[in-house]
Short mmCIF file of C-alpha atoms in Angstrom, two decimals:
data_model
loop_
_atom_site.label_atom_id
_atom_site.label_comp_id
_atom_site.label_asym_id
_atom_site.label_seq_id
_atom_site.Cartn_x
_atom_site.Cartn_y
_atom_site.Cartn_z
CA UNK A 1 125.49 175.85 114.84
CA UNK A 2 124.27 178.88 112.92
CA UNK A 3 125.31 181.36 115.62
CA UNK A 4 128.39 179.34 116.67
CA UNK A 5 127.34 179.75 120.30
CA UNK A 6 128.12 176.37 121.79
CA UNK A 7 128.63 177.41 125.40
CA UNK A 8 124.99 177.57 126.51
CA UNK A 9 123.92 174.29 124.83
CA UNK A 10 127.00 172.58 126.31
CA UNK A 11 126.23 173.86 129.80
CA UNK A 12 122.59 172.77 129.45
CA UNK A 13 123.69 169.30 128.33
CA UNK A 14 126.09 169.02 131.28
CA UNK A 15 123.31 169.94 133.70
CA UNK A 16 121.00 167.31 132.18
CA UNK A 17 123.68 164.61 132.41
CA UNK A 18 124.57 165.63 135.98
CA UNK A 19 120.94 165.32 137.10
CA UNK A 20 120.59 162.01 135.27
CA UNK A 21 123.78 160.65 136.85
CA UNK A 22 122.69 161.71 140.33
CA UNK A 23 119.43 159.77 139.91
CA UNK A 24 121.06 156.63 138.49
CA UNK A 25 124.14 156.52 140.76
CA UNK A 26 122.41 155.03 143.85
CA UNK A 27 121.00 152.16 141.78
CA UNK A 28 124.38 151.55 140.13
CA UNK A 29 126.02 151.40 143.55
CA UNK A 30 123.35 148.98 144.74
CA UNK A 31 124.02 146.71 141.75
CA UNK A 32 127.75 146.74 142.48
CA UNK A 33 127.15 145.75 146.10
CA UNK A 34 124.74 142.95 145.18
CA UNK A 35 126.50 141.49 142.12
CA UNK A 36 130.14 142.44 142.75
CA UNK A 37 130.48 143.97 139.30
CA UNK A 38 129.57 147.19 137.51
CA UNK A 39 125.97 147.09 136.30
CA UNK A 40 124.96 150.69 135.45
CA UNK A 41 121.19 150.14 135.26
CA UNK A 42 119.72 146.79 134.23
CA UNK A 43 120.71 143.16 133.78
CA UNK A 44 118.79 142.29 130.62
CA UNK A 45 120.92 143.93 127.93
CA UNK A 46 122.95 140.79 127.26
CA UNK A 47 119.85 138.61 127.03
CA UNK A 48 118.11 141.05 124.68
CA UNK A 49 121.24 141.17 122.53
CA UNK A 50 121.31 137.38 122.35
CA UNK A 51 117.60 137.17 121.54
CA UNK A 52 118.25 139.37 118.52
CA UNK A 53 121.57 137.80 117.50
CA UNK A 54 121.86 134.02 117.88
CA UNK A 55 122.13 130.91 115.68
CA UNK A 56 118.32 130.61 115.39
CA UNK A 57 117.04 134.18 115.61
CA UNK A 58 113.50 135.17 114.77
CA UNK A 59 114.00 138.92 115.10
CA UNK A 60 111.32 138.93 117.78
CA UNK A 61 111.01 137.54 121.30
CA UNK A 62 111.98 133.86 121.63
CA UNK A 63 113.70 132.60 124.78
CA UNK A 64 116.85 130.46 124.27
CA UNK A 65 116.54 126.72 125.05
CA UNK A 66 118.89 126.85 128.06
CA UNK A 67 117.24 129.91 129.62
CA UNK A 68 115.69 128.10 132.62
CA UNK A 69 118.95 126.29 133.39
CA UNK A 70 120.94 129.53 133.14
CA UNK A 71 118.48 131.30 135.43
CA UNK A 72 118.87 128.54 138.02
CA UNK A 73 122.66 128.37 137.99
CA UNK A 74 123.62 132.04 137.51
CA UNK A 75 122.68 135.30 139.17
CA UNK A 76 121.21 138.16 137.13
CA UNK A 77 124.50 139.86 136.26
CA UNK A 78 126.33 136.61 135.45
CA UNK A 79 123.44 135.44 133.24
CA UNK A 80 123.46 138.77 131.42
CA UNK A 81 127.22 138.57 130.82
CA UNK A 82 126.89 134.96 129.65
CA UNK A 83 124.33 135.78 126.96
CA UNK A 84 126.21 138.91 125.95
CA UNK A 85 129.33 136.85 125.22
CA UNK A 86 127.30 134.38 123.15
CA UNK A 87 125.70 137.21 121.13
CA UNK A 88 128.98 139.01 120.47
CA UNK A 89 130.61 135.75 119.36
CA UNK A 90 127.70 135.06 116.98
CA UNK A 91 127.82 138.56 115.43
CA UNK A 92 131.60 138.38 115.00
CA UNK A 93 131.39 134.93 113.39
CA UNK A 94 128.33 135.60 111.20
CA UNK A 95 128.42 139.27 110.12
CA UNK A 96 126.41 138.70 106.91
CA UNK A 97 123.60 136.91 108.75
CA UNK A 98 123.53 139.71 111.33
CA UNK A 99 123.11 142.34 108.62
CA UNK A 100 120.41 140.31 106.83
CA UNK A 101 118.53 139.81 110.07
CA UNK A 102 118.40 143.61 110.55
CA UNK A 103 115.72 143.87 107.84
CA UNK A 104 113.52 141.38 109.67
CA UNK A 105 114.00 143.37 112.87
CA UNK A 106 112.91 146.54 111.09
CA UNK A 107 109.68 144.78 110.17
CA UNK A 108 109.00 143.77 113.77
CA UNK A 109 109.86 147.29 114.95
CA UNK A 110 107.55 149.30 112.67
CA UNK A 111 105.02 146.91 111.09
CA UNK A 112 102.27 147.32 113.70
CA UNK A 113 101.33 149.02 116.96
CA UNK A 114 98.98 146.78 118.94
CA UNK A 115 101.24 145.34 121.61
CA UNK A 116 99.88 147.90 124.05
CA UNK A 117 96.48 146.23 123.73
CA UNK A 118 98.03 142.84 124.48
CA UNK A 119 99.83 144.14 127.55
CA UNK A 120 96.77 146.02 128.82
CA UNK A 121 94.55 142.94 128.55
CA UNK A 122 97.11 140.34 129.58
CA UNK A 123 95.33 139.55 132.85
CA UNK A 124 91.78 139.90 131.57
CA UNK A 125 91.82 138.86 127.90
CA UNK A 126 90.03 135.58 128.71
CA UNK A 127 87.12 137.61 130.06
CA UNK A 128 86.79 139.71 126.91
CA UNK A 129 84.80 138.63 123.86
CA UNK A 130 87.16 137.76 120.99
CA UNK A 131 85.43 140.37 118.84
CA UNK A 132 86.16 143.13 121.40
CA UNK A 133 89.84 142.19 121.60
CA UNK A 134 90.12 141.95 117.83
CA UNK A 135 88.42 145.33 117.37
CA UNK A 136 90.78 146.95 119.89
CA UNK A 137 93.80 145.60 118.01
CA UNK A 138 92.34 146.74 114.68
CA UNK A 139 91.66 150.28 115.93
CA UNK A 140 95.14 150.54 117.43
CA UNK A 141 96.79 149.44 114.19
CA UNK A 142 94.61 151.60 111.93
CA UNK A 143 95.37 154.67 114.04
CA UNK A 144 99.09 153.91 113.80
CA UNK A 145 98.96 153.36 110.04
CA UNK A 146 97.09 156.66 109.59
CA UNK A 147 99.76 158.56 111.55
CA UNK A 148 102.52 156.71 109.71
CA UNK A 149 100.97 157.51 106.33
CA UNK A 150 100.62 161.21 107.19
CA UNK A 151 104.20 161.15 108.47
CA UNK A 152 105.47 159.87 105.12
CA UNK A 153 103.33 162.43 103.30
CA UNK A 154 104.73 165.24 105.44
CA UNK A 155 108.29 164.02 104.90
CA UNK A 156 107.90 163.81 101.11
CA UNK A 157 106.14 167.18 100.91
CA UNK A 158 108.85 168.88 102.96
CA UNK A 159 111.62 167.26 100.97
CA UNK A 160 110.16 168.12 97.57
CA UNK A 161 108.91 171.65 98.19
CA UNK A 162 111.11 173.28 100.82
CA UNK A 163 113.95 171.00 101.80
CA UNK A 164 114.24 169.39 105.21
CA UNK A 165 115.69 172.33 107.13
CA UNK A 166 117.28 172.08 110.57
CA UNK A 167 114.08 170.89 112.26
CA UNK A 168 113.51 168.18 109.67
CA UNK A 169 117.08 166.95 109.97
CA UNK A 170 116.72 166.77 113.75
CA UNK A 171 113.55 164.68 113.41
CA UNK A 172 115.21 162.40 110.87
CA UNK A 173 118.28 162.01 113.07
CA UNK A 174 116.06 161.07 116.04
CA UNK A 175 114.31 158.34 114.05
CA UNK A 176 117.61 157.03 112.67
CA UNK A 177 119.27 156.99 116.10
CA UNK A 178 116.48 155.00 117.75
CA UNK A 179 116.23 152.58 114.82
CA UNK A 180 119.97 151.87 114.59
CA UNK A 181 120.24 151.50 118.38
CA UNK A 182 117.69 148.68 118.37
CA UNK A 183 118.97 146.70 115.38
CA UNK A 184 121.50 144.52 117.26
CA UNK A 185 118.80 143.53 119.79
CA UNK A 186 115.43 141.88 119.50
CA UNK A 187 112.67 144.20 118.33
CA UNK A 188 108.97 144.50 119.11
CA UNK A 189 106.44 147.09 118.04
CA UNK A 190 106.35 148.77 121.46
CA UNK A 191 110.02 149.64 121.05
CA UNK A 192 109.21 152.32 118.47
CA UNK A 193 107.50 154.43 121.13
CA UNK A 194 110.49 156.85 121.45
CA UNK A 195 110.02 158.00 117.83
CA UNK A 196 106.24 158.39 117.85
CA UNK A 197 106.71 162.08 118.64
CA UNK A 198 108.66 162.46 115.39
CA UNK A 199 105.95 160.66 113.43
CA UNK A 200 103.33 162.93 115.02
CA UNK A 201 105.29 166.10 114.16
CA UNK A 202 105.63 165.14 110.51
CA UNK A 203 102.00 164.04 110.39
CA UNK A 204 100.92 167.40 111.85
CA UNK A 205 103.10 169.13 109.29
CA UNK A 206 101.34 167.24 106.51
CA UNK A 207 97.94 168.25 107.85
CA UNK A 208 98.85 171.86 108.59
CA UNK A 209 101.00 172.57 105.52
CA UNK A 210 100.01 170.40 102.57
CA UNK A 211 102.29 170.27 99.57
CA UNK A 212 100.59 173.11 97.65
CA UNK A 213 101.16 175.59 100.49
CA UNK A 214 104.81 174.85 101.20
CA UNK A 215 107.26 177.45 99.99
CA UNK A 216 110.52 177.26 98.13
CA UNK A 217 113.75 179.28 98.38
CA UNK A 218 112.56 181.78 95.78
CA UNK A 219 109.83 182.98 98.15
CA UNK A 220 106.12 182.21 98.10
CA UNK A 221 104.45 178.90 97.53
CA UNK A 222 104.60 176.80 94.41
CA UNK A 223 101.03 177.88 93.66
CA UNK A 224 101.89 181.55 94.23
CA UNK A 225 104.84 181.36 91.85
CA UNK A 226 102.71 179.80 89.14
CA UNK A 227 100.32 182.77 89.48
CA UNK A 228 103.12 185.33 89.51
CA UNK A 229 102.97 186.09 93.26
CA UNK A 230 105.84 185.94 95.76
CA UNK A 231 106.09 185.91 99.53
CA UNK A 232 105.84 189.26 101.37
CA UNK A 233 109.08 191.22 101.56
CA UNK A 234 111.02 190.85 104.78
CA UNK A 235 109.78 187.37 105.56
CA UNK A 236 112.54 185.59 103.68
CA UNK A 237 112.36 182.15 102.03
CA UNK A 238 110.22 179.27 103.25
CA UNK A 239 107.53 181.64 104.58
CA UNK A 240 103.91 182.14 103.60
CA UNK A 241 101.57 184.98 104.61
CA UNK A 242 99.75 182.84 107.15
CA UNK A 243 102.83 181.94 109.16
CA UNK A 244 103.64 183.48 112.57
CA UNK A 245 106.52 185.49 111.12
CA UNK A 246 104.06 187.81 109.40
CA UNK A 247 102.32 188.57 112.69
CA UNK A 248 105.65 189.23 114.39
CA UNK A 249 106.69 191.61 111.61
CA UNK A 250 103.40 193.53 111.81
CA UNK A 251 103.67 193.99 115.57
CA UNK A 252 107.24 195.21 115.30
CA UNK A 253 106.20 197.69 112.64
CA UNK A 254 103.32 198.94 114.78
CA UNK A 255 105.73 199.48 117.65
CA UNK A 256 107.87 201.71 115.46
CA UNK A 257 110.71 199.22 115.04
CA UNK A 258 110.49 197.76 111.55
CA UNK A 259 112.51 194.57 111.32
CA UNK A 260 115.90 194.85 109.63
CA UNK A 261 116.18 191.11 109.16
CA UNK A 262 113.70 188.29 108.62
CA UNK A 263 111.53 187.76 111.68
CA UNK A 264 112.00 184.64 113.72
CA UNK A 265 110.13 181.69 112.34
CA UNK A 266 109.12 179.15 114.95
CA UNK A 267 107.30 176.83 112.60
CA UNK A 268 108.53 173.29 112.01
CA UNK A 269 111.22 172.95 109.38
#
């Protein structure tokens, strides 16, 4: 966006989508042959939509009362279409309930992170001592809460001291996209896996750049400004002496080519 060079990113995106389509196309064709209708990938989207949007929703995983009968009478694609119609009709007829239920789904999506333990021990949990299983769940959740807490700290520190920047906006957009995409469906804690990378990046930012070392647009850190110091010339705003940009500037100067513009900053913004 800054350089207005959209050609290369567009070409890269087209290549990614072309490769993705070439991998998925054989399975889509197989589904069309088997079911006689277009099923791009899976046949559980309608059921998952209904599990999250129905007259008696819990926000989590609860099979509908007629599930076994529907499985017996309908094939996979027909069953999926059947539950999709029921879910869409419910959302259209009860928009307020659907919006209210979204808050409960957010809780199920982000409240804990121990479902991996349950899945890993599904076949052997009866052989494990209850204390061992409980300890595994506790460790998994505490680790998640620690990362989540550091993530919030990193987000607040960035926002208050230096602004979000392009990198921060991209991370925020990733979290928002995944969250909004799940809200019409049922939610479980394992579904937040796609955004764990964003949590980890913000948590690492909090650990690597605590609030008193972040810089502001005037140059230098908040602590430097209070002591009358500013960031080194040529490094621009949002940079501190220990960032990679300083090393890049020094090497360019040693090579006899002093930078005319701020050196590239590859740190997270």
